[in-house]
CSV table of C-alpha atoms in Angstrom, one decimal:
chain,number,residue,atom,x,y,z
A,1,MET,CA,-10.5,-23.2,-7.1
A,2,LYS,CA,-7.5,-25.2,-5.7
A,3,LEU,CA,-5.7,-24.8,-9.0
A,4,LYS,CA,-6.2,-21.0,-9.0
A,5,THR,CA,-5.0,-20.7,-5.4
A,6,MET,CA,-1.9,-22.8,-6.2
A,7,ALA,CA,-1.2,-20.7,-9.3
A,8,LEU,CA,-1.5,-17.5,-7.2
A,9,LEU,CA,1.0,-18.8,-4.6
A,10,ALA,CA,3.4,-19.9,-7.2
A,11,GLY,CA,3.2,-16.4,-8.8
A,12,LEU,CA,4.0,-14.7,-5.5
A,13,SER,CA,7.1,-16.9,-5.0
A,14,THR,CA,8.6,-16.9,-8.5
A,15,ALA,CA,7.7,-13.6,-10.2
A,16,PRO,CA,10.3,-10.8,-10.2
A,17,ALA,CA,10.1,-8.6,-7.1
A,18,PHE,CA,9.4,-4.9,-7.5
A,19,ALA,CA,9.3,-2.1,-4.9
A,20,VAL,CA,6.3,-1.0,-2.8
A,21,THR,CA,5.8,1.6,-5.5
A,22,THR,CA,5.4,0.7,-9.2
A,23,ALA,CA,8.2,-1.0,-11.1
A,24,GLY,CA,11.1,1.4,-11.8
A,25,TYR,CA,10.1,3.9,-9.1
A,26,ASP,CA,12.1,2.6,-6.1
A,27,ILE,CA,12.1,6.0,-4.5
A,28,PRO,CA,10.3,7.7,-1.5
A,29,TYR,CA,6.5,8.1,-2.1
A,30,ALA,CA,3.5,9.8,-0.6
A,31,GLY,CA,-0.1,8.7,-0.5
A,32,ILE,CA,-3.6,10.0,0.4
A,33,SER,CA,-6.6,7.9,0.9
A,34,TYR,CA,-10.2,7.8,2.1
A,35,GLY,CA,-10.7,5.6,5.2
A,36,HIS,CA,-13.9,3.9,6.4
A,37,GLU,CA,-13.6,2.9,10.1
A,38,ILE,CA,-15.5,0.1,11.8
A,39,SER,CA,-15.4,1.5,15.3
A,40,ASP,CA,-15.1,-0.7,18.5
A,41,SER,CA,-18.7,-1.6,19.5
A,42,ALA,CA,-17.9,-0.6,23.1
A,43,ARG,CA,-18.1,3.0,22.1
A,44,ASP,CA,-21.5,4.7,21.9
A,45,SER,CA,-21.0,5.9,18.3
A,46,ASP,CA,-21.4,5.0,14.6
A,47,SER,CA,-18.6,3.9,12.4
A,48,GLY,CA,-16.3,6.7,11.2
A,49,ARG,CA,-15.1,8.3,8.0
A,50,GLY,CA,-11.6,9.8,7.7
A,51,LEU,CA,-8.5,10.7,5.7
A,52,GLN,CA,-5.1,9.2,5.8
A,53,ILE,CA,-1.8,10.8,4.6
A,54,SER,CA,1.3,8.7,4.4
A,55,VAL,CA,5.0,9.0,3.4
A,56,GLY,CA,7.1,5.9,2.7
A,57,ILE,CA,10.8,5.2,2.2
A,58,PRO,CA,11.9,2.0,0.4
A,59,LEU,CA,14.6,0.3,2.6
A,60,ASP,CA,17.9,-0.2,0.8
A,61,TYR,CA,16.2,0.9,-2.4
A,62,GLY,CA,15.4,-2.4,-4.0
A,63,THR,CA,14.6,-4.9,-1.1
A,64,ASN,CA,11.0,-5.9,-0.4
A,65,ASN,CA,10.5,-3.5,2.5
A,66,ALA,CA,9.7,0.1,3.3
A,67,LEU,CA,9.3,2.3,6.3
A,68,GLU,CA,6.1,4.3,6.3
A,69,VAL,CA,4.7,7.1,8.5
A,70,SER,CA,1.0,7.7,8.4
A,71,LEU,CA,-1.4,10.2,9.9
A,72,PHE,CA,-5.1,9.2,10.1
A,73,ASP,CA,-7.9,11.5,11.2
A,74,VAL,CA,-11.5,10.2,11.7
A,75,SER,CA,-14.8,11.5,13.1
A,76,ARG,CA,-17.8,9.5,14.4
A,77,LYS,CA,-21.4,10.4,15.2
A,78,ARG,CA,-22.4,9.7,18.8
A,79,ASP,CA,-25.6,7.7,19.2
A,80,LEU,CA,-26.6,9.4,22.4
A,81,ASP,CA,-26.8,13.0,21.3
A,82,GLY,CA,-25.8,13.2,17.7
A,83,GLY,CA,-22.5,15.0,18.6
A,84,LYS,CA,-19.1,14.1,17.2
A,85,ASP,CA,-16.2,12.0,18.6
A,86,TYR,CA,-12.8,12.3,17.0
A,87,GLN,CA,-9.5,10.4,16.7
A,88,THR,CA,-6.1,11.2,15.3
A,89,ALA,CA,-3.6,8.4,14.9
A,90,LEU,CA,0.1,8.8,14.0
A,91,PHE,CA,1.8,5.5,13.2
A,92,VAL,CA,5.2,4.2,12.0
A,93,ASP,CA,4.8,1.0,10.0
A,94,TRP,CA,7.1,-1.5,8.5
A,95,VAL,CA,5.7,-2.6,5.0
A,96,HIS,CA,6.7,-5.8,3.3
A,97,HIS,CA,5.6,-6.5,-0.3
A,98,TYR,CA,5.5,-9.5,-2.5
A,99,ALA,CA,6.2,-9.9,-6.2
A,100,SER,CA,3.8,-8.3,-8.7
A,101,THR,CA,1.4,-11.0,-9.8
A,102,LYS,CA,-1.6,-11.7,-12.0
A,103,VAL,CA,-4.5,-14.0,-11.4
A,104,GLY,CA,-6.6,-15.7,-14.0
A,105,ILE,CA,-9.3,-13.1,-14.0
A,106,ALA,CA,-9.3,-10.9,-17.1
A,107,ALA,CA,-10.9,-7.9,-15.3
A,108,LEU,CA,-8.3,-7.8,-12.5
A,109,PRO,CA,-5.0,-6.2,-13.5
A,110,ALA,CA,-1.6,-7.1,-12.1
A,111,PHE,CA,-1.1,-6.1,-8.5
A,112,THR,CA,1.5,-6.1,-5.7
A,113,PRO,CA,0.3,-7.7,-2.4
A,114,LEU,CA,1.7,-6.2,0.8
A,115,ILE,CA,1.5,-6.6,4.6
A,116,LEU,CA,2.2,-4.0,7.2
A,117,GLY,CA,2.5,-3.5,11.0
A,118,GLY,CA,3.7,-0.9,13.4
A,119,VAL,CA,3.3,1.2,16.5
A,120,GLY,CA,2.2,4.7,17.2
A,121,LEU,CA,0.1,7.2,19.2
A,122,VAL,CA,-3.6,7.6,19.2
A,123,ASN,CA,-5.3,10.9,20.3
A,124,GLU,CA,-8.9,9.9,21.3
A,125,ASP,CA,-11.6,12.5,21.9
A,126,VAL,CA,-14.8,10.9,23.2
A,127,ASP,CA,-17.6,12.9,24.8
A,128,GLY,CA,-15.4,15.9,24.9
A,129,GLU,CA,-12.6,14.1,26.9
A,130,GLU,CA,-9.3,14.1,25.0
A,131,GLU,CA,-6.6,11.5,25.9
A,132,LEU,CA,-3.3,10.3,24.3
A,133,HIS,CA,-2.7,6.5,24.1
A,134,LEU,CA,-0.2,4.0,22.8
A,135,GLY,CA,-1.3,2.0,19.9
A,136,ALA,CA,-0.4,-0.8,17.5
A,137,SER,CA,-1.7,-1.8,14.0
A,138,ALA,CA,-1.4,-4.6,11.5
A,139,GLY,CA,-2.9,-5.1,8.1
A,140,ALA,CA,-2.6,-6.1,4.4
A,141,GLY,CA,-3.3,-4.5,1.1
A,142,LEU,CA,-3.0,-4.5,-2.7
A,143,LEU,CA,-1.1,-2.0,-4.9
A,144,PHE,CA,-2.5,-1.6,-8.5
A,145,PRO,CA,0.0,0.2,-10.8
A,146,LEU,CA,-1.5,2.9,-13.0
A,147,PRO,CA,-0.2,3.7,-16.5
A,148,TRP,CA,1.0,7.2,-15.6
A,149,TYR,CA,4.3,8.3,-14.1
A,150,GLY,CA,4.5,5.6,-11.5
A,151,LEU,CA,1.1,6.4,-9.9
A,152,ALA,CA,-0.7,3.5,-8.2
A,153,LEU,CA,-4.1,2.8,-6.7
A,154,ARG,CA,-3.6,1.4,-3.1
A,155,THR,CA,-6.2,-0.5,-1.1
A,156,GLU,CA,-5.6,-1.5,2.5
A,157,ALA,CA,-7.3,-3.1,5.4
A,158,ARG,CA,-5.9,-2.8,8.9
A,159,ALA,CA,-6.8,-3.4,12.6
A,160,GLN,CA,-5.8,-0.7,15.1
A,161,LEU,CA,-5.4,-1.4,18.8
A,162,GLN,CA,-5.0,1.2,21.5
A,163,VAL,CA,-4.4,0.8,25.2
A,164,ASN,CA,-7.2,3.0,26.5
A,165,ASP,CA,-9.0,2.7,29.8
A,166,LYS,CA,-10.3,6.3,29.7
A,167,SER,CA,-12.7,6.6,26.8
A,168,VAL,CA,-15.1,3.8,27.7
A,169,SER,CA,-15.9,2.7,31.2
A,170,GLY,CA,-14.8,-0.8,32.0
A,171,GLU,CA,-12.7,-1.2,28.9
A,172,ASP,CA,-8.9,-1.4,29.0
A,173,TRP,CA,-8.3,-1.3,25.3
A,174,LEU,CA,-10.2,-0.5,22.1
A,175,LEU,CA,-9.9,-2.3,18.7
A,176,ASP,CA,-11.0,-0.5,15.5
A,177,TYR,CA,-10.9,-1.7,11.9
A,178,ARG,CA,-10.6,0.4,8.8
A,179,ILE,CA,-10.4,0.1,5.0
A,180,ASN,CA,-8.4,2.7,3.1
A,181,VAL,CA,-8.6,3.4,-0.7
A,182,GLY,CA,-6.4,6.0,-2.3
A,183,LEU,CA,-3.6,7.2,-4.6
A,184,GLN,CA,0.1,6.6,-4.1
A,185,VAL,CA,2.6,9.0,-5.9
A,186,PRO,CA,6.4,8.7,-6.2
A,187,LEU,CA,8.2,11.8,-4.9
A,188,TYR,CA,9.8,12.6,-8.3
A,189,PHE,CA,11.7,15.7,-7.0
A,190,LEU,CA,13.9,13.4,-4.9
A,191,ARG,CA,15.3,11.7,-8.0
A,192,GLU,CA,17.3,13.0,-10.9
A,193,GLY,CA,15.3,12.8,-14.1
A,194,GLY,CA,12.0,13.8,-12.5
A,195,PHE,CA,9.0,12.1,-14.2
A,196,ARG,CA,11.1,9.9,-16.4
A,197,ASN,CA,11.3,6.2,-15.5
A,198,ALA,CA,14.3,4.9,-13.7
A,199,ALA,CA,17.4,4.1,-15.8
A,200,PRO,CA,17.6,0.3,-16.5
A,201,ALA,CA,20.0,-1.6,-14.3
A,202,GLU,CA,23.3,-2.7,-15.8
A,203,CYS,CA,23.4,-6.3,-16.8
A,204,SER,CA,26.3,-8.8,-17.0
A,205,VAL,CA,25.4,-10.0,-20.6
A,206,ALA,CA,24.5,-7.7,-23.4
A,207,VAL,CA,23.4,-8.3,-27.0
A,208,VAL,CA,25.3,-6.0,-29.3
A,209,ASP,CA,24.5,-5.3,-32.9
A,210,PRO,CA,27.7,-5.8,-34.9
A,211,SER,CA,27.0,-2.5,-36.7
A,212,GLY,CA,27.2,-0.7,-33.4
A,213,ARG,CA,23.7,0.8,-33.8
A,214,ARG,CA,22.0,-1.2,-31.1
A,215,GLN,CA,22.9,-2.6,-27.6
A,216,ASP,CA,20.2,-4.3,-25.6
A,217,CYS,CA,20.7,-5.6,-22.0
A,218,GLY,CA,17.0,-6.0,-21.2
A,219,VAL,CA,15.7,-9.3,-19.8
A,220,ASP,CA,12.4,-11.0,-20.8
A,221,SER,CA,12.0,-13.8,-18.2
A,222,ASP,CA,8.8,-15.3,-19.6
A,223,GLY,CA,9.7,-14.9,-23.3
A,224,ASP,CA,6.5,-13.0,-24.3
A,225,GLY,CA,8.4,-10.2,-26.0
A,226,ILE,CA,8.0,-7.6,-23.2
A,227,LYS,CA,11.0,-6.8,-21.1
A,228,ASP,CA,10.7,-7.4,-17.3
A,229,GLY,CA,10.9,-3.7,-16.5
A,230,ALA,CA,7.6,-3.0,-18.4
A,231,ASP,CA,6.0,-6.4,-18.0
A,232,GLN,CA,3.0,-6.1,-15.5
A,233,CYS,CA,2.3,-9.9,-15.9
A,234,PRO,CA,5.8,-11.3,-15.5
A,235,ALA,CA,4.8,-15.0,-15.5
A,236,THR,CA,2.7,-15.3,-18.7
A,237,PRO,CA,2.6,-18.9,-20.0
A,238,ALA,CA,4.4,-19.7,-23.2
A,239,GLY,CA,2.5,-19.1,-26.4
A,240,VAL,CA,-0.1,-16.6,-24.9
A,241,ALA,CA,-0.5,-13.4,-26.9
A,242,VAL,CA,0.1,-10.3,-24.8
A,243,LYS,CA,-0.5,-6.6,-25.0
A,244,ALA,CA,2.1,-3.8,-24.6
A,245,ASN,CA,2.1,-4.2,-20.8
A,246,GLY,CA,2.8,-7.9,-21.0
A,247,CYS,CA,-0.6,-9.1,-19.9
A,248,PRO,CA,-2.8,-11.4,-22.0
């Protein structure tokens, strides 16, 4: 277990860094996800189910950060009378991601770890009383690239705090937890070329065929025959046979 943990940490620190989206799609993106909320136990209600819509903008188009705006709406069943409580939260989050990595589990594809945190407003409707409160959130997640047009599966867990002394008697703040699972989509219409992958970056050294028929400036950092731009497992050990996506 220790060796696997050390290998994972090494992969996070040495593998090539990609964007919060899939490799080659360092453009604004949108996401939609299902959310399961574990409600603060101070409320007289069950855990909630909701939907989150988000839009993100990579900062500086190539760094490891993005600015993300999310809107989450959830409903809960009250224990007392079977009625419904509601909450709508609007947050602005800073998202930081790490390098795409691969652990030694064959069934688990390459993924991009990320952390996030931000501030926002929470509109809380409990027992028919609706109030607006300040809030803060923090969390972490994993982004799993899919093999179609830069799409990705995104999983996320976060804690959401709101300064709220109105909804529950004797409580000055409420803390909820939620797990989101959904789809993240690059906003192709904001980039010339639409669905096509981003053009490869220029490189300082090029391999040129003397006949003039081929020029290749791709980089294959781990020497597995798959260029970094398409390699979903960028730290494959030497001698390991790989598939077209660069994974064993």
